[in-house]
């Protein structure tokens, strides 16, 4: 094939004449994408979002976002003749009277769960490999924005069917809004168009759910993609990979085809789930009434940590002005805002705090292996533990019922675990990281076990060690030094200017702890002539 | 999905396997390949195995075609309308859709992995920052433009422009005002305090059946009944505050926290709306008289004025004063003396206020 087919050549010429697209394609058709399984996690979220847009559009064709009362007269016998909102009736209609409606509704719900899950796992990957470092801080912040918006998007969508379960979520949301000091009641009355539940919230959430939030999500995702494209992807350390290159497969044709296949995989798995794994069977719950609740109500997984933190809280409430007002319901306010605030603010600030501590202003394009930045990894795992305990305690009633543990015992355990768990996780993770670094150092200096057992003349058995493969060695040697800010005193015993204040001293101390390499790889040992010696079976390790 | 050059063991073996022609040779043999194939880092697959892979890919694409056609057929064949029909239609549509998508995905993946070359190409990366010269030019251009526009020199222009923008920026906030009415004191009252149309006291109605409750008939110690106000059985706004739980105790069971004047013959009515965030506190344990909210497990002692015994709720469930009318039906004697449901800023210590009032009276 020496010339492109006429159809493509003609269109290309037409477009290039008008847009000059040629120079863009010249630069980008062969754009390199480094390959690592963990680089595909964000794509799960991206493709779930596309599935959400497609299935969501389908659902809007039949869904009626109205709280007006109607008598149900559809195909689902058990609810016939019951008064309900139009929203609930139309959701039943989608489920039972539209061909493929149930399938699309279930795919939509599963895709929403996978969307947030994909984002979270992708974020953890970026965090633990330090891929948020300069120049990618902005994309990191966009990512945090996407995650926060996705939670709101999920919350608004969850409330739309107006069944008993979705109403329970809405009621909790209302209670939390009411608890906001000074303006809580006003926000509640404006949001709900008066008293709870009113007749406006479904149509208002509908607009937020299908227009405003997805619009912003789409814009931010586009920005996220553009920045990723312009800044090029990070790569794991390895042979031939430097801070100044990208090693991988070209966009056209390999990466393009792989990405297409990956979208189809994601969609296919969601279709499987939507077909065989029932989710949110709204017809079983009945229409919403604030007077009832179904026991064992559980939110979607990504809201579970808020549920858990509400359950853990102790009954604190203060009245600033006694009987005349100033009520601050700490038992609602703290669990609803503090964990979310700690996690989101911590995530947003981390790249900048790390830069401040290490004084590192360089660009980073080689991703860290999590073990090589033990403190960062430990901080990350503590945060995951903090989130995980809250999340687990969001299901403490299920835990209590299934494992025959007292309900209150699970809560009391959680009240301690939420403080102790992250500390223990930090210590354990730190030790594991150091242990893995030691293992790396050993591989570099002593090689790997070959599986060959040799008997020595004196009767001793030893295992022969061989040097590691080149690419593994390059991967391990990709370990980068973490800079430490200057803190030592000079010859006259005067510390540098930045380290004199209290904060300066703290910073210097943190920097030293964060950056000091406790297990440096032995340079010039194990490579070179030693290498050959090991290969010849002369250097032996007693195992 | 990936073929990382580091993690994949296959890359650790020599690139050239016995029987595999070297990359350059493949280029020469295969006439259809473009000259770009000579690029470093592009390792072609063995043509024989690629031809074999093509068959696999074709089979997968064929499955995708059949499943896709099956999806359309399922749409036409399987109707919905009953639970069983819907279920069948769902399995047929979903199964064929999933199969079509997954077969297509597997086909493309096989294509990439076994027919397309293995790539380890290198692209240069440049620092993100523009060079100093560009930055200098931009800076000069910016300053020149600012100077030319007169924005810096003409202070009056600058200040009046900001002045003009302020109200326009605030205007949208005002437009949002009509989203809802102001709260007023609506959260402090429930419909139990409102007079009925006939002027008679408002009866307690069993939720669901819609029947009033004759005190003499409500004789189920240990039982719990969900109660709504007469005339508001289906008004969700009213129910969100006025729903009750009704319990009957033996006289010796009732403790000091319960206001006996507000009970009738051992029957006590509490607000069902949890004082934590407003879920209906719907679970009841007979032996301990504990009312449990299923949302966040706030637990209240029903025998002792519904005081909090565990969980995040900070206040007891308010008690409603009840009595009977001439026909022996349970009625509300007055509204709750404190706001029901979750706390809010303006609420204050309403319990203390109510106590003060009671002492004065």
PDB file of N, CA, C and O in Angstrom, chain B residues 304-354:
ATOM      1  N   UNK B 304     -38.421   5.736  78.854  1.00  0.00           N
ATOM      2  CA  UNK B 304     -37.863   6.831  79.634  1.00  0.00           C
ATOM      3  C   UNK B 304     -37.808   8.124  78.815  1.00  0.00           C
ATOM      4  O   UNK B 304     -36.748   8.744  78.676  1.00  0.00           O
ATOM      5  N   UNK B 305     -38.939   8.516  78.246  1.00  0.00           N
ATOM      6  CA  UNK B 305     -38.996   9.761  77.497  1.00  0.00           C
ATOM      7  C   UNK B 305     -38.168   9.744  76.229  1.00  0.00           C
ATOM      8  O   UNK B 305     -37.757  10.791  75.732  1.00  0.00           O
ATOM      9  N   UNK B 306     -37.913   8.551  75.683  1.00  0.00           N
ATOM     10  CA  UNK B 306     -37.132   8.395  74.450  1.00  0.00           C
ATOM     11  C   UNK B 306     -35.791   9.088  74.532  1.00  0.00           C
ATOM     12  O   UNK B 306     -35.309   9.673  73.568  1.00  0.00           O
ATOM     13  N   UNK B 307     -35.168   9.008  75.719  1.00  0.00           N
ATOM     14  CA  UNK B 307     -33.836   9.620  75.842  1.00  0.00           C
ATOM     15  C   UNK B 307     -32.817   8.777  75.086  1.00  0.00           C
ATOM     16  O   UNK B 307     -33.006   7.572  74.894  1.00  0.00           O
ATOM     17  N   UNK B 308     -31.719   9.429  74.668  1.00  0.00           N
ATOM     18  CA  UNK B 308     -30.722   8.749  73.839  1.00  0.00           C
ATOM     19  C   UNK B 308     -29.898   7.801  74.702  1.00  0.00           C
ATOM     20  O   UNK B 308     -29.377   8.196  75.743  1.00  0.00           O
ATOM     21  N   UNK B 309     -29.809   6.534  74.314  1.00  0.00           N
ATOM     22  CA  UNK B 309     -28.943   5.616  75.029  1.00  0.00           C
ATOM     23  C   UNK B 309     -27.698   5.242  74.222  1.00  0.00           C
ATOM     24  O   UNK B 309     -26.715   4.783  74.775  1.00  0.00           O
ATOM     25  N   UNK B 310     -27.731   5.441  72.911  1.00  0.00           N
ATOM     26  CA  UNK B 310     -26.537   5.173  72.099  1.00  0.00           C
ATOM     27  C   UNK B 310     -26.677   5.900  70.765  1.00  0.00           C
ATOM     28  O   UNK B 310     -27.774   6.229  70.345  1.00  0.00           O
ATOM     29  N   UNK B 311     -25.538   6.107  70.123  1.00  0.00           N
ATOM     30  CA  UNK B 311     -25.557   6.633  68.775  1.00  0.00           C
ATOM     31  C   UNK B 311     -25.393   8.136  68.708  1.00  0.00           C
ATOM     32  O   UNK B 311     -25.254   8.808  69.739  1.00  0.00           O
ATOM     33  N   UNK B 312     -25.402   8.671  67.493  1.00  0.00           N
ATOM     34  CA  UNK B 312     -25.053  10.070  67.283  1.00  0.00           C
ATOM     35  C   UNK B 312     -26.158  11.086  67.601  1.00  0.00           C
ATOM     36  O   UNK B 312     -25.862  12.273  67.682  1.00  0.00           O
ATOM     37  N   UNK B 313     -27.403  10.656  67.800  1.00  0.00           N
ATOM     38  CA  UNK B 313     -28.460  11.629  68.089  1.00  0.00           C
ATOM     39  C   UNK B 313     -28.185  12.289  69.440  1.00  0.00           C
ATOM     40  O   UNK B 313     -27.814  11.618  70.400  1.00  0.00           O
ATOM     41  N   UNK B 314     -28.376  13.607  69.485  1.00  0.00           N
ATOM     42  CA  UNK B 314     -28.033  14.331  70.709  1.00  0.00           C
ATOM     43  C   UNK B 314     -29.248  14.602  71.581  1.00  0.00           C
ATOM     44  O   UNK B 314     -29.095  15.010  72.737  1.00  0.00           O
ATOM     45  N   UNK B 315     -30.445  14.412  71.058  1.00  0.00           N
ATOM     46  CA  UNK B 315     -31.644  14.778  71.814  1.00  0.00           C
ATOM     47  C   UNK B 315     -32.665  13.649  71.758  1.00  0.00           C
ATOM     48  O   UNK B 315     -32.702  12.878  70.802  1.00  0.00           O
ATOM     49  N   UNK B 316     -33.544  13.590  72.807  1.00  0.00           N
ATOM     50  CA  UNK B 316     -34.590  12.566  72.776  1.00  0.00           C
ATOM     51  C   UNK B 316     -35.608  12.831  71.671  1.00  0.00           C
ATOM     52  O   UNK B 316     -35.712  13.959  71.173  1.00  0.00           O
ATOM     53  N   UNK B 317     -36.346  11.802  71.288  1.00  0.00           N
ATOM     54  CA  UNK B 317     -37.469  12.006  70.368  1.00  0.00           C
ATOM     55  C   UNK B 317     -38.541  12.769  71.122  1.00  0.00           C
ATOM     56  O   UNK B 317     -38.936  12.362  72.214  1.00  0.00           O
ATOM     57  N   UNK B 318     -39.038  13.893  70.574  1.00  0.00           N
ATOM     58  CA  UNK B 318     -40.060  14.660  71.295  1.00  0.00           C
ATOM     59  C   UNK B 318     -41.325  13.830  71.518  1.00  0.00           C
ATOM     60  O   UNK B 318     -41.724  13.028  70.672  1.00  0.00           O
ATOM     61  N   UNK B 319     -41.966  14.074  72.691  1.00  0.00           N
ATOM     62  CA  UNK B 319     -43.198  13.351  73.017  1.00  0.00           C
ATOM     63  C   UNK B 319     -44.398  14.233  72.683  1.00  0.00           C
ATOM     64  O   UNK B 319     -44.375  15.445  72.921  1.00  0.00           O
ATOM     65  N   UNK B 320     -45.442  13.623  72.110  1.00  0.00           N
ATOM     66  CA  UNK B 320     -46.648  14.383  71.747  1.00  0.00           C
ATOM     67  C   UNK B 320     -47.720  14.181  72.835  1.00  0.00           C
ATOM     68  O   UNK B 320     -47.982  13.045  73.225  1.00  0.00           O
ATOM     69  N   UNK B 321     -48.325  15.282  73.309  1.00  0.00           N
ATOM     70  CA  UNK B 321     -49.401  15.134  74.305  1.00  0.00           C
ATOM     71  C   UNK B 321     -50.629  14.519  73.639  1.00  0.00           C
ATOM     72  O   UNK B 321     -51.149  15.085  72.667  1.00  0.00           O
ATOM     73  N   UNK B 322     -51.093  13.370  74.144  1.00  0.00           N
ATOM     74  CA  UNK B 322     -52.262  12.737  73.529  1.00  0.00           C
ATOM     75  C   UNK B 322     -53.359  12.495  74.562  1.00  0.00           C
ATOM     76  O   UNK B 322     -53.116  12.484  75.773  1.00  0.00           O
ATOM     77  N   UNK B 323     -54.556  12.322  74.073  1.00  0.00           N
ATOM     78  CA  UNK B 323     -55.706  12.030  74.926  1.00  0.00           C
ATOM     79  C   UNK B 323     -56.744  11.321  74.080  1.00  0.00           C
ATOM     80  O   UNK B 323     -56.415  10.800  73.004  1.00  0.00           O
ATOM     81  N   UNK B 324     -58.001  11.283  74.526  1.00  0.00           N
ATOM     82  CA  UNK B 324     -59.048  10.682  73.694  1.00  0.00           C
ATOM     83  C   UNK B 324     -60.194  11.667  73.524  1.00  0.00           C
ATOM     84  O   UNK B 324     -60.403  12.568  74.343  1.00  0.00           O
ATOM     85  N   UNK B 325     -60.918  11.507  72.418  1.00  0.00           N
ATOM     86  CA  UNK B 325     -62.093  12.350  72.192  1.00  0.00           C
ATOM     87  C   UNK B 325     -63.336  11.636  72.737  1.00  0.00           C
ATOM     88  O   UNK B 325     -63.229  10.557  73.346  1.00  0.00           O
ATOM     89  N   UNK B 326     -64.497  12.227  72.488  1.00  0.00           N
ATOM     90  CA  UNK B 326     -65.739  11.690  73.023  1.00  0.00           C
ATOM     91  C   UNK B 326     -66.022  10.255  72.595  1.00  0.00           C
ATOM     92  O   UNK B 326     -66.641   9.488  73.327  1.00  0.00           O
ATOM     93  N   UNK B 327     -65.542   9.899  71.405  1.00  0.00           N
ATOM     94  CA  UNK B 327     -65.824   8.549  70.904  1.00  0.00           C
ATOM     95  C   UNK B 327     -64.761   7.538  71.320  1.00  0.00           C
ATOM     96  O   UNK B 327     -64.783   6.387  70.885  1.00  0.00           O
ATOM     97  N   UNK B 328     -63.760   8.011  72.080  1.00  0.00           N
ATOM     98  CA  UNK B 328     -62.734   7.090  72.561  1.00  0.00           C
ATOM     99  C   UNK B 328     -61.549   6.931  71.637  1.00  0.00           C
ATOM    100  O   UNK B 328     -60.718   6.059  71.835  1.00  0.00           O
ATOM    101  N   UNK B 329     -61.496   7.782  70.586  1.00  0.00           N
ATOM    102  CA  UNK B 329     -60.359   7.705  69.673  1.00  0.00           C
ATOM    103  C   UNK B 329     -59.222   8.568  70.187  1.00  0.00           C
ATOM    104  O   UNK B 329     -59.446   9.628  70.793  1.00  0.00           O
ATOM    105  N   UNK B 330     -57.991   8.122  69.901  1.00  0.00           N
ATOM    106  CA  UNK B 330     -56.820   8.888  70.333  1.00  0.00           C
ATOM    107  C   UNK B 330     -56.725  10.185  69.535  1.00  0.00           C
ATOM    108  O   UNK B 330     -56.925  10.203  68.319  1.00  0.00           O
ATOM    109  N   UNK B 331     -56.428  11.274  70.250  1.00  0.00           N
ATOM    110  CA  UNK B 331     -56.272  12.580  69.607  1.00  0.00           C
ATOM    111  C   UNK B 331     -55.015  13.257  70.133  1.00  0.00           C
ATOM    112  O   UNK B 331     -54.477  12.878  71.175  1.00  0.00           O
ATOM    113  N   UNK B 332     -54.559  14.274  69.389  1.00  0.00           N
ATOM    114  CA  UNK B 332     -53.446  15.086  69.866  1.00  0.00           C
ATOM    115  C   UNK B 332     -54.023  16.222  70.690  1.00  0.00           C
ATOM    116  O   UNK B 332     -54.936  16.915  70.255  1.00  0.00           O
ATOM    117  N   UNK B 333     -53.505  16.419  71.900  1.00  0.00           N
ATOM    118  CA  UNK B 333     -54.010  17.508  72.742  1.00  0.00           C
ATOM    119  C   UNK B 333     -53.349  18.840  72.398  1.00  0.00           C
ATOM    120  O   UNK B 333     -53.898  19.898  72.643  1.00  0.00           O
ATOM    121  N   UNK B 334     -52.143  18.767  71.842  1.00  0.00           N
ATOM    122  CA  UNK B 334     -51.426  19.983  71.439  1.00  0.00           C
ATOM    123  C   UNK B 334     -50.297  19.574  70.496  1.00  0.00           C
ATOM    124  O   UNK B 334     -50.111  18.384  70.244  1.00  0.00           O
ATOM    125  N   UNK B 335     -49.592  20.577  70.003  1.00  0.00           N
ATOM    126  CA  UNK B 335     -48.429  20.289  69.153  1.00  0.00           C
ATOM    127  C   UNK B 335     -47.280  19.848  70.062  1.00  0.00           C
ATOM    128  O   UNK B 335     -47.356  19.979  71.283  1.00  0.00           O
ATOM    129  N   UNK B 336     -46.209  19.339  69.454  1.00  0.00           N
ATOM    130  CA  UNK B 336     -44.984  19.081  70.209  1.00  0.00           C
ATOM    131  C   UNK B 336     -44.535  20.393  70.844  1.00  0.00           C
ATOM    132  O   UNK B 336     -44.699  21.466  70.258  1.00  0.00           O
ATOM    133  N   UNK B 337     -43.938  20.311  72.035  1.00  0.00           N
ATOM    134  CA  UNK B 337     -43.488  21.566  72.649  1.00  0.00           C
ATOM    135  C   UNK B 337     -42.064  21.942  72.231  1.00  0.00           C
ATOM    136  O   UNK B 337     -41.551  22.966  72.638  1.00  0.00           O
ATOM    137  N   UNK B 338     -41.419  21.073  71.438  1.00  0.00           N
ATOM    138  CA  UNK B 338     -40.101  21.418  70.872  1.00  0.00           C
ATOM    139  C   UNK B 338     -40.118  21.048  69.386  1.00  0.00           C
ATOM    140  O   UNK B 338     -40.941  20.238  68.971  1.00  0.00           O
ATOM    141  N   UNK B 339     -39.225  21.658  68.596  1.00  0.00           N
ATOM    142  CA  UNK B 339     -39.178  21.280  67.175  1.00  0.00           C
ATOM    143  C   UNK B 339     -38.764  19.816  67.030  1.00  0.00           C
ATOM    144  O   UNK B 339     -37.904  19.344  67.767  1.00  0.00           O
ATOM    145  N   UNK B 340     -39.363  19.107  66.071  1.00  0.00           N
ATOM    146  CA  UNK B 340     -39.011  17.704  65.850  1.00  0.00           C
ATOM    147  C   UNK B 340     -37.897  17.614  64.810  1.00  0.00           C
ATOM    148  O   UNK B 340     -37.600  18.576  64.114  1.00  0.00           O
ATOM    149  N   UNK B 341     -37.322  16.448  64.726  1.00  0.00           N
ATOM    150  CA  UNK B 341     -36.361  16.168  63.658  1.00  0.00           C
ATOM    151  C   UNK B 341     -34.978  16.733  63.916  1.00  0.00           C
ATOM    152  O   UNK B 341     -34.646  17.096  65.048  1.00  0.00           O
ATOM    153  N   UNK B 342     -34.179  16.811  62.846  1.00  0.00           N
ATOM    154  CA  UNK B 342     -32.782  17.210  62.998  1.00  0.00           C
ATOM    155  C   UNK B 342     -32.619  18.630  63.529  1.00  0.00           C
ATOM    156  O   UNK B 342     -33.504  19.480  63.365  1.00  0.00           O
ATOM    157  N   UNK B 343     -31.481  18.877  64.157  1.00  0.00           N
ATOM    158  CA  UNK B 343     -31.195  20.203  64.716  1.00  0.00           C
ATOM    159  C   UNK B 343     -30.858  21.195  63.621  1.00  0.00           C
ATOM    160  O   UNK B 343     -30.393  20.817  62.553  1.00  0.00           O
ATOM    161  N   UNK B 344     -31.093  22.463  63.915  1.00  0.00           N
ATOM    162  CA  UNK B 344     -30.736  23.530  62.986  1.00  0.00           C
ATOM    163  C   UNK B 344     -30.327  24.745  63.808  1.00  0.00           C
ATOM    164  O   UNK B 344     -30.611  24.838  64.999  1.00  0.00           O
ATOM    165  N   UNK B 345     -29.658  25.670  63.172  1.00  0.00           N
ATOM    166  CA  UNK B 345     -29.014  26.808  63.834  1.00  0.00           C
ATOM    167  C   UNK B 345     -29.964  27.581  64.740  1.00  0.00           C
ATOM    168  O   UNK B 345     -29.657  27.899  65.884  1.00  0.00           O
ATOM    169  N   UNK B 346     -31.163  27.876  64.249  1.00  0.00           N
ATOM    170  CA  UNK B 346     -32.077  28.739  64.996  1.00  0.00           C
ATOM    171  C   UNK B 346     -32.779  27.998  66.133  1.00  0.00           C
ATOM    172  O   UNK B 346     -33.507  28.619  66.908  1.00  0.00           O
ATOM    173  N   UNK B 347     -32.576  26.686  66.222  1.00  0.00           N
ATOM    174  CA  UNK B 347     -33.362  25.888  67.148  1.00  0.00           C
ATOM    175  C   UNK B 347     -33.115  26.266  68.606  1.00  0.00           C
ATOM    176  O   UNK B 347     -34.058  26.480  69.374  1.00  0.00           O
ATOM    177  N   UNK B 348     -31.842  26.369  68.969  1.00  0.00           N
ATOM    178  CA  UNK B 348     -31.529  26.675  70.359  1.00  0.00           C
ATOM    179  C   UNK B 348     -31.872  25.513  71.267  1.00  0.00           C
ATOM    180  O   UNK B 348     -32.286  24.439  70.818  1.00  0.00           O
ATOM    181  N   UNK B 349     -31.727  25.739  72.558  1.00  0.00           N
ATOM    182  CA  UNK B 349     -32.032  24.677  73.517  1.00  0.00           C
ATOM    183  C   UNK B 349     -33.524  24.708  73.811  1.00  0.00           C
ATOM    184  O   UNK B 349     -33.979  25.170  74.863  1.00  0.00           O
ATOM    185  N   UNK B 350     -34.318  24.217  72.861  1.00  0.00           N
ATOM    186  CA  UNK B 350     -35.778  24.297  72.975  1.00  0.00           C
ATOM    187  C   UNK B 350     -36.298  23.510  74.167  1.00  0.00           C
ATOM    188  O   UNK B 350     -37.334  23.859  74.749  1.00  0.00           O
ATOM    189  N   UNK B 351     -35.578  22.453  74.536  1.00  0.00           N
ATOM    190  CA  UNK B 351     -35.996  21.645  75.687  1.00  0.00           C
ATOM    191  C   UNK B 351     -35.955  22.474  76.970  1.00  0.00           C
ATOM    192  O   UNK B 351     -36.899  22.445  77.779  1.00  0.00           O
ATOM    193  N   UNK B 352     -34.843  23.241  77.150  1.00  0.00           N
ATOM    194  CA  UNK B 352     -34.716  24.077  78.343  1.00  0.00           C
ATOM    195  C   UNK B 352     -35.817  25.145  78.357  1.00  0.00           C
ATOM    196  O   UNK B 352     -36.425  25.433  79.401  1.00  0.00           O
ATOM    197  N   UNK B 353     -36.079  25.696  77.173  1.00  0.00           N
ATOM    198  CA  UNK B 353     -37.124  26.722  77.037  1.00  0.00           C
ATOM    199  C   UNK B 353     -38.477  26.149  77.458  1.00  0.00           C
ATOM    200  O   UNK B 353     -39.240  26.774  78.201  1.00  0.00           O
ATOM    201  N   UNK B 354     -38.751  24.923  76.996  1.00  0.00           N
ATOM    202  CA  UNK B 354     -40.026  24.276  77.323  1.00  0.00           C
ATOM    203  C   UNK B 354     -40.126  24.022  78.826  1.00  0.00           C
ATOM    204  O   UNK B 354     -41.186  24.199  79.427  1.00  0.00           O
TER     205      UNK B 354
END
